[in-house]
PDB file of C-alpha atoms and ligand atoms in Angstrom:
ATOM      1  CA  UNK A 102       0.166   0.054   0.076  1.00 57.00           C
ATOM      2  CA  UNK A 103       1.316   4.221  -1.133  1.00 51.00           C
ATOM      3  CA  UNK A 104       3.212   5.283   2.332  1.00 53.00           C
ATOM      4  CA  UNK A 105       1.549   9.223   2.810  1.00 53.00           C
ATOM      5  CA  UNK A 106       4.028  11.327   3.326  1.00 56.00           C
ATOM      6  CA  UNK A 107       4.275  13.769   6.431  1.00 57.00           C
ATOM      7  CA  UNK A 108       4.671  17.578   5.779  1.00 54.00           C
ATOM      8  CA  UNK A 109       6.266  18.396   8.312  1.00 53.00           C
ATOM      9  CA  UNK A 110       5.892  22.117   7.495  1.00 53.00           C
ATOM     10  CA  UNK A 111       1.970  21.405   8.033  1.00 56.00           C
ATOM     11  CA  UNK A 112       2.663  21.847  11.478  1.00 57.00           C
ATOM     12  CA  UNK A 113       4.296  25.077  10.846  1.00 60.00           C
ATOM     13  CA  UNK A 114       2.180  27.255   8.889  1.00 60.00           C
ATOM     14  CA  UNK A 115       4.632  30.270   9.782  1.00 59.00           C
ATOM     15  CA  UNK A 116       7.873  29.214   8.451  1.00 64.00           C
ATOM     16  CA  UNK A 117       5.157  27.255   4.887  1.00 74.00           C
ATOM     17  CA  UNK A 118       7.007  30.730   2.103  1.00 75.00           C
ATOM     18  CA  UNK A 119       3.713  31.407   0.223  1.00 78.00           C
ATOM     19  CA  UNK A 120       3.561  32.907  -3.400  1.00 84.00           C
ATOM     20  CA  UNK A 121       1.788  36.053  -2.589  1.00 91.00           C
ATOM     21  CA  UNK A 122       3.066  39.580  -2.560  1.00 94.00           C
ATOM     22  CA  UNK A 123       3.961  40.140   1.324  1.00 97.00           C
ATOM     23  CA  UNK A 124       5.112  43.005   3.349  1.00 98.00           C
ATOM     24  CA  UNK A 125       7.162  42.479   6.595  1.00 98.00           C
ATOM     25  CA  UNK A 126       8.338  44.381   9.308  1.00 99.00           C
ATOM     26  CA  UNK A 127      11.869  44.182   9.573  1.00 99.00           C
ATOM     27  CA  UNK A 128      13.663  45.511  12.108  1.00 99.00           C
ATOM     28  CA  UNK A 129      17.227  46.233  13.724  1.00 99.00           C
ATOM     29  CA  UNK A 130      16.751  46.426  17.507  1.00 99.00           C
ATOM     30  CA  UNK A 131      19.271  48.576  19.606  1.00 99.00           C
ATOM     31  CA  UNK A 132      21.914  45.841  20.334  1.00 99.00           C
ATOM     32  CA  UNK A 133      21.663  45.819  15.955  1.00 99.00           C
ATOM     33  CA  UNK A 134      22.594  49.305  15.828  1.00 99.00           C
ATOM     34  CA  UNK A 135      25.043  49.618  18.440  1.00 98.00           C
ATOM     35  CA  UNK A 136      27.340  46.756  17.538  1.00 99.00           C
ATOM     36  CA  UNK A 137      27.700  48.374  13.737  1.00 99.00           C
ATOM     37  CA  UNK A 138      25.535  45.690  12.575  1.00 99.00           C
ATOM     38  CA  UNK A 139      23.135  47.595  11.171  1.00 99.00           C
ATOM     39  CA  UNK A 140      24.637  46.729   7.091  1.00 98.00           C
ATOM     40  CA  UNK A 141      25.560  43.663   7.646  1.00 98.00           C
ATOM     41  CA  UNK A 142      21.762  42.970   8.267  1.00 98.00           C
ATOM     42  CA  UNK A 143      19.627  44.880   5.612  1.00 98.00           C
ATOM     43  CA  UNK A 144      22.526  43.513   2.914  1.00 98.00           C
ATOM     44  CA  UNK A 145      21.016  39.745   3.157  1.00 98.00           C
ATOM     45  CA  UNK A 146      17.360  40.962   2.234  1.00 98.00           C
ATOM     46  CA  UNK A 147      18.700  43.535   0.082  1.00 98.00           C
ATOM     47  CA  UNK A 148      20.792  39.838  -1.309  1.00 98.00           C
ATOM     48  CA  UNK A 149      18.032  37.842  -1.086  1.00 98.00           C
ATOM     49  CA  UNK A 150      15.748  40.444  -4.160  1.00 98.00           C
ATOM     50  CA  UNK A 151      13.372  41.885  -1.475  1.00 98.00           C
ATOM     51  CA  UNK A 152      11.945  45.536  -1.756  1.00 98.00           C
ATOM     52  CA  UNK A 153      12.701  47.499   0.396  1.00 98.00           C
ATOM     53  CA  UNK A 154       9.506  50.233   0.564  1.00 98.00           C
ATOM     54  CA  UNK A 155      10.900  52.234   3.841  1.00 98.00           C
ATOM     55  CA  UNK A 156      13.344  52.810   6.506  1.00 99.00           C
ATOM     56  CA  UNK A 157      14.155  55.237   9.017  1.00 98.00           C
ATOM     57  CA  UNK A 158      16.439  55.039  12.377  1.00 98.00           C
ATOM     58  CA  UNK A 159      14.163  56.263  14.996  1.00 98.00           C
ATOM     59  CA  UNK A 160      14.412  56.443  18.880  1.00 98.00           C
ATOM     60  CA  UNK A 161      11.087  54.086  20.124  1.00 97.00           C
ATOM     61  CA  UNK A 162       8.987  55.932  22.666  1.00 98.00           C
ATOM     62  CA  UNK A 163       7.826  53.305  25.219  1.00 98.00           C
ATOM     63  CA  UNK A 164       4.214  53.311  24.145  1.00 98.00           C
ATOM     64  CA  UNK A 165       5.019  51.993  20.968  1.00 98.00           C
ATOM     65  CA  UNK A 166       6.859  49.587  21.674  1.00 98.00           C
ATOM     66  CA  UNK A 167       3.779  48.118  24.304  1.00 98.00           C
ATOM     67  CA  UNK A 168       1.770  48.575  21.348  1.00 98.00           C
ATOM     68  CA  UNK A 169       4.037  46.485  19.251  1.00 98.00           C
ATOM     69  CA  UNK A 170       4.854  43.591  21.702  1.00 98.00           C
ATOM     70  CA  UNK A 171       1.213  44.087  23.299  1.00 98.00           C
ATOM     71  CA  UNK A 172       1.307  39.627  22.543  1.00 97.00           C
ATOM     72  CA  UNK A 173       3.644  39.070  25.271  1.00 98.00           C
ATOM     73  CA  UNK A 174       2.404  42.051  28.054  1.00 98.00           C
ATOM     74  CA  UNK A 175       1.885  38.567  30.041  1.00 98.00           C
ATOM     75  CA  UNK A 176       5.111  37.032  29.965  1.00 98.00           C
ATOM     76  CA  UNK A 177       7.045  38.080  32.414  1.00 98.00           C
ATOM     77  CA  UNK A 178       9.704  39.493  30.876  1.00 98.00           C
ATOM     78  CA  UNK A 179       8.049  41.550  29.103  1.00 98.00           C
ATOM     79  CA  UNK A 180       9.272  44.901  31.116  1.00 98.00           C
ATOM     80  CA  UNK A 181      12.805  43.898  30.180  1.00 98.00           C
ATOM     81  CA  UNK A 182      11.800  43.396  26.642  1.00 98.00           C
ATOM     82  CA  UNK A 183       9.886  46.996  26.543  1.00 98.00           C
ATOM     83  CA  UNK A 184      13.729  49.026  28.325  1.00 98.00           C
ATOM     84  CA  UNK A 185      15.656  46.884  25.655  1.00 98.00           C
ATOM     85  CA  UNK A 186      13.535  47.610  22.453  1.00 98.00           C
ATOM     86  CA  UNK A 187      13.610  51.287  24.040  1.00 98.00           C
ATOM     87  CA  UNK A 188      17.394  51.443  25.031  1.00 98.00           C
ATOM     88  CA  UNK A 189      19.136  53.052  21.825  1.00 98.00           C
ATOM     89  CA  UNK A 190      17.960  53.432  17.799  1.00 98.00           C
ATOM     90  CA  UNK A 191      16.358  51.001  15.820  1.00 99.00           C
ATOM     91  CA  UNK A 192      16.001  50.687  12.856  1.00 99.00           C
ATOM     92  CA  UNK A 193      13.245  50.443  11.172  1.00 99.00           C
ATOM     93  CA  UNK A 194      12.117  48.055   7.805  1.00 99.00           C
ATOM     94  CA  UNK A 195       8.754  47.465   5.406  1.00 99.00           C
ATOM     95  CA  UNK A 196       9.913  44.188   3.271  1.00 98.00           C
ATOM     96  CA  UNK A 197       8.066  43.962  -0.106  1.00 98.00           C
ATOM     97  CA  UNK A 198       8.229  39.966  -1.610  1.00 97.00           C
ATOM     98  CA  UNK A 199       6.697  36.827  -2.139  1.00 96.00           C
ATOM     99  CA  UNK A 200       6.504  35.400   0.514  1.00 96.00           C
ATOM    100  CA  UNK A 201       8.695  37.945   2.323  1.00 98.00           C
ATOM    101  CA  UNK A 202       6.794  37.016   5.275  1.00 98.00           C
ATOM    102  CA  UNK A 203       8.269  33.479   6.360  1.00 97.00           C
ATOM    103  CA  UNK A 204      11.582  33.295   4.083  1.00 98.00           C
ATOM    104  CA  UNK A 205      12.192  36.701   6.382  1.00 98.00           C
ATOM    105  CA  UNK A 206      11.920  34.474   9.209  1.00 98.00           C
ATOM    106  CA  UNK A 207      14.111  31.458   8.418  1.00 98.00           C
ATOM    107  CA  UNK A 208      16.865  34.409   7.086  1.00 98.00           C
ATOM    108  CA  UNK A 209      16.350  35.434  10.332  1.00 98.00           C
ATOM    109  CA  UNK A 210      16.469  32.365  12.762  1.00 98.00           C
ATOM    110  CA  UNK A 211      15.022  30.648  15.833  1.00 98.00           C
ATOM    111  CA  UNK A 212      14.041  33.677  18.553  1.00 98.00           C
ATOM    112  CA  UNK A 213      16.766  31.861  21.235  1.00 98.00           C
ATOM    113  CA  UNK A 214      20.063  33.265  18.960  1.00 98.00           C
ATOM    114  CA  UNK A 215      21.415  29.779  20.703  1.00 98.00           C
ATOM    115  CA  UNK A 216      19.585  28.170  18.866  1.00 98.00           C
ATOM    116  CA  UNK A 217      19.457  29.035  15.576  1.00 98.00           C
ATOM    117  CA  UNK A 218      21.011  27.841  13.286  1.00 98.00           C
ATOM    118  CA  UNK A 219      24.322  28.661  11.368  1.00 98.00           C
ATOM    119  CA  UNK A 220      23.597  31.094   7.998  1.00 98.00           C
ATOM    120  CA  UNK A 221      20.827  32.797  10.149  1.00 98.00           C
ATOM    121  CA  UNK A 222      21.294  36.417  10.983  1.00 99.00           C
ATOM    122  CA  UNK A 223      20.880  35.143  14.564  1.00 98.00           C
ATOM    123  CA  UNK A 224      22.854  32.394  14.601  1.00 98.00           C
ATOM    124  CA  UNK A 225      25.610  33.751  13.219  1.00 99.00           C
ATOM    125  CA  UNK A 226      25.677  37.323  14.844  1.00 98.00           C
ATOM    126  CA  UNK A 227      23.589  36.922  18.139  1.00 98.00           C
ATOM    127  CA  UNK A 228      24.076  34.972  21.733  1.00 98.00           C
ATOM    128  CA  UNK A 229      21.458  35.460  23.608  1.00 98.00           C
ATOM    129  CA  UNK A 230      17.305  36.029  23.127  1.00 98.00           C
ATOM    130  CA  UNK A 231      16.999  38.923  25.262  1.00 98.00           C
ATOM    131  CA  UNK A 232      19.985  40.834  22.789  1.00 98.00           C
ATOM    132  CA  UNK A 233      18.873  38.259  19.078  1.00 98.00           C
ATOM    133  CA  UNK A 234      19.801  41.501  17.140  1.00 98.00           C
ATOM    134  CA  UNK A 235      16.574  41.831  14.810  1.00 99.00           C
ATOM    135  CA  UNK A 236      12.493  41.041  14.812  1.00 99.00           C
ATOM    136  CA  UNK A 237      10.885  40.456  11.704  1.00 98.00           C
ATOM    137  CA  UNK A 238       6.385  39.957  11.599  1.00 98.00           C
ATOM    138  CA  UNK A 239       5.730  36.558  12.275  1.00 98.00           C
ATOM    139  CA  UNK A 240       2.672  36.303   9.343  1.00 97.00           C
ATOM    140  CA  UNK A 241       0.782  38.566   6.539  1.00 97.00           C
ATOM    141  CA  UNK A 242      -1.300  40.743   8.971  1.00 97.00           C
ATOM    142  CA  UNK A 243       0.834  41.584  11.189  1.00 98.00           C
ATOM    143  CA  UNK A 244       2.972  42.733   8.473  1.00 98.00           C
ATOM    144  CA  UNK A 245       1.062  45.044   7.960  1.00 98.00           C
ATOM    145  CA  UNK A 246      -0.208  46.080  10.907  1.00 98.00           C
ATOM    146  CA  UNK A 247       3.009  46.435  12.398  1.00 98.00           C
ATOM    147  CA  UNK A 248       4.507  48.422   9.332  1.00 98.00           C
ATOM    148  CA  UNK A 249       0.931  50.967   9.701  1.00 98.00           C
ATOM    149  CA  UNK A 250       2.045  50.931  13.054  1.00 98.00           C
ATOM    150  CA  UNK A 251       6.368  51.795  12.862  1.00 98.00           C
ATOM    151  CA  UNK A 252       5.307  54.501  10.072  1.00 98.00           C
ATOM    152  CA  UNK A 253       3.502  56.969   9.012  1.00 98.00           C
ATOM    153  CA  UNK A 254       2.178  57.764   5.725  1.00 93.00           C
ATOM    154  CA  UNK A 255       4.736  59.728   2.919  1.00 97.00           C
ATOM    155  CA  UNK A 256       6.836  57.297   5.067  1.00 98.00           C
ATOM    156  CA  UNK A 257       6.843  54.309   2.354  1.00 98.00           C
ATOM    157  CA  UNK A 258       7.859  54.770  -1.155  1.00 98.00           C
ATOM    158  CA  UNK A 259       6.435  52.414  -4.124  1.00 97.00           C
ATOM    159  CA  UNK A 260       9.016  52.366  -6.749  1.00 97.00           C
ATOM    160  CA  UNK A 261       9.911  48.711  -8.862  1.00 96.00           C
ATOM    161  CA  UNK A 262      13.077  47.418  -8.455  1.00 95.00           C
ATOM    162  CA  UNK A 263      13.986  46.257 -12.226  1.00 95.00           C
ATOM    163  CA  UNK A 264      16.150  43.591 -11.307  1.00 95.00           C
ATOM    164  CA  UNK A 265      12.391  41.634 -10.538  1.00 94.00           C
ATOM    165  CA  UNK A 266      11.915  39.660 -14.293  1.00 94.00           C
ATOM    166  CA  UNK A 267      15.623  38.247 -13.322  1.00 95.00           C
ATOM    167  CA  UNK A 268      13.805  37.034  -9.907  1.00 94.00           C
ATOM    168  CA  UNK A 269      10.409  36.334 -10.498  1.00 91.00           C
ATOM    169  CA  UNK A 270       9.195  33.987 -13.774  1.00 89.00           C
TER     170      UNK A 270
HETATM  171  P1  LIG B 511      10.838  36.099  17.385  1.00 75.89           P
HETATM  172  O1  LIG B 511      11.390  37.498  18.039  1.00 75.89           O
HETATM  173  O2  LIG B 511      11.373  35.443  17.696  1.00 75.89           O
HETATM  174  O3  LIG B 511       8.861  36.582  16.660  1.00 75.89           O
HETATM  175  P2  LIG B 511       8.474  36.275  20.448  1.00 75.89           P
HETATM  176  O4  LIG B 511       7.709  36.619  19.382  1.00 75.89           O
HETATM  177  O5  LIG B 511       9.298  35.029  21.011  1.00 75.89           O
HETATM  178  O6  LIG B 511       9.492  36.294  18.992  1.00 75.89           O
HETATM  179  O7  LIG B 511       8.664  37.309  20.852  1.00 75.89           O
HETATM  180  C1  LIG B 511       9.566  38.348  20.802  1.00 75.89           C
HETATM  181  C2  LIG B 511      11.548  38.858  21.313  1.00 75.89           C
HETATM  182  O8  LIG B 511      10.606  38.864  23.209  1.00 75.89           O
HETATM  183  C3  LIG B 511      12.066  38.073  21.307  1.00 75.89           C
HETATM  184  O9  LIG B 511      12.591  38.748  19.399  1.00 75.89           O
HETATM  185  C4  LIG B 511      12.906  38.522  21.894  1.00 75.89           C
HETATM  186  O10 LIG B 511      13.925  39.639  22.237  1.00 75.89           O
HETATM  187  C5  LIG B 511      12.352  38.768  23.655  1.00 75.89           C
HETATM  188  N1  LIG B 511      12.245  37.083  24.144  1.00 75.89           N
HETATM  189  C6  LIG B 511      11.227  35.958  24.312  1.00 75.89           C
HETATM  190  N2  LIG B 511      11.145  35.528  24.692  1.00 75.89           N
HETATM  191  C7  LIG B 511      12.114  35.938  25.196  1.00 75.89           C
HETATM  192  C8  LIG B 511      12.725  35.175  26.812  1.00 75.89           C
HETATM  193  N3  LIG B 511      12.373  34.588  27.505  1.00 75.89           N
HETATM  194  N4  LIG B 511      13.266  36.117  27.629  1.00 75.89           N
HETATM  195  C9  LIG B 511      13.903  37.634  27.045  1.00 75.89           C
HETATM  196  N5  LIG B 511      13.304  38.541  26.445  1.00 75.89           N
HETATM  197  C10 LIG B 511      12.328  37.726  25.244  1.00 75.89           C
END
């Protein structure tokens, strides 16, 4: 009889890249900025082929950090997380592309950098969960929500990426 092969990704829907054009909010956290990793991190998304639609260096106010991480507000580490995110400037980015949300999560790697695969941003550049250098939206819905939260009208740019036909057939 035919054996049914289970798709292991079925249990990890956020890791399955979709064929839809999506947006992801990617943020270099204060440790990434202080450690001089801004160029290195941007470069990984740029080289992958995604399109940058918004970019700014920004001092995050406490209420915005709390709103962004509101789903974690009951966690014991929440106060530490808020003081970490507001401890220095962050780099806010909006990236667009086919499957960008799941792909960015893969490029970023596991939340705990010691468990993140080598080759990922956290796997290559960080040690601790509380200093994991970068954020990436966990769903297309949250990508939209977070970009609307962090960027004001007029801060996002629509443009044509000339390399697009060399990236998508
Ligand atoms: P991710 O950023 O990988 O989506 P989560 O949404 O679970 O991970 O958590 C958001 C952020 O909260 C993490 O990136 C990390 O900065 C912080 N965080 C999560 N868990 C812990 C923890 N146990 N201790 C300290 N900080 C944590």
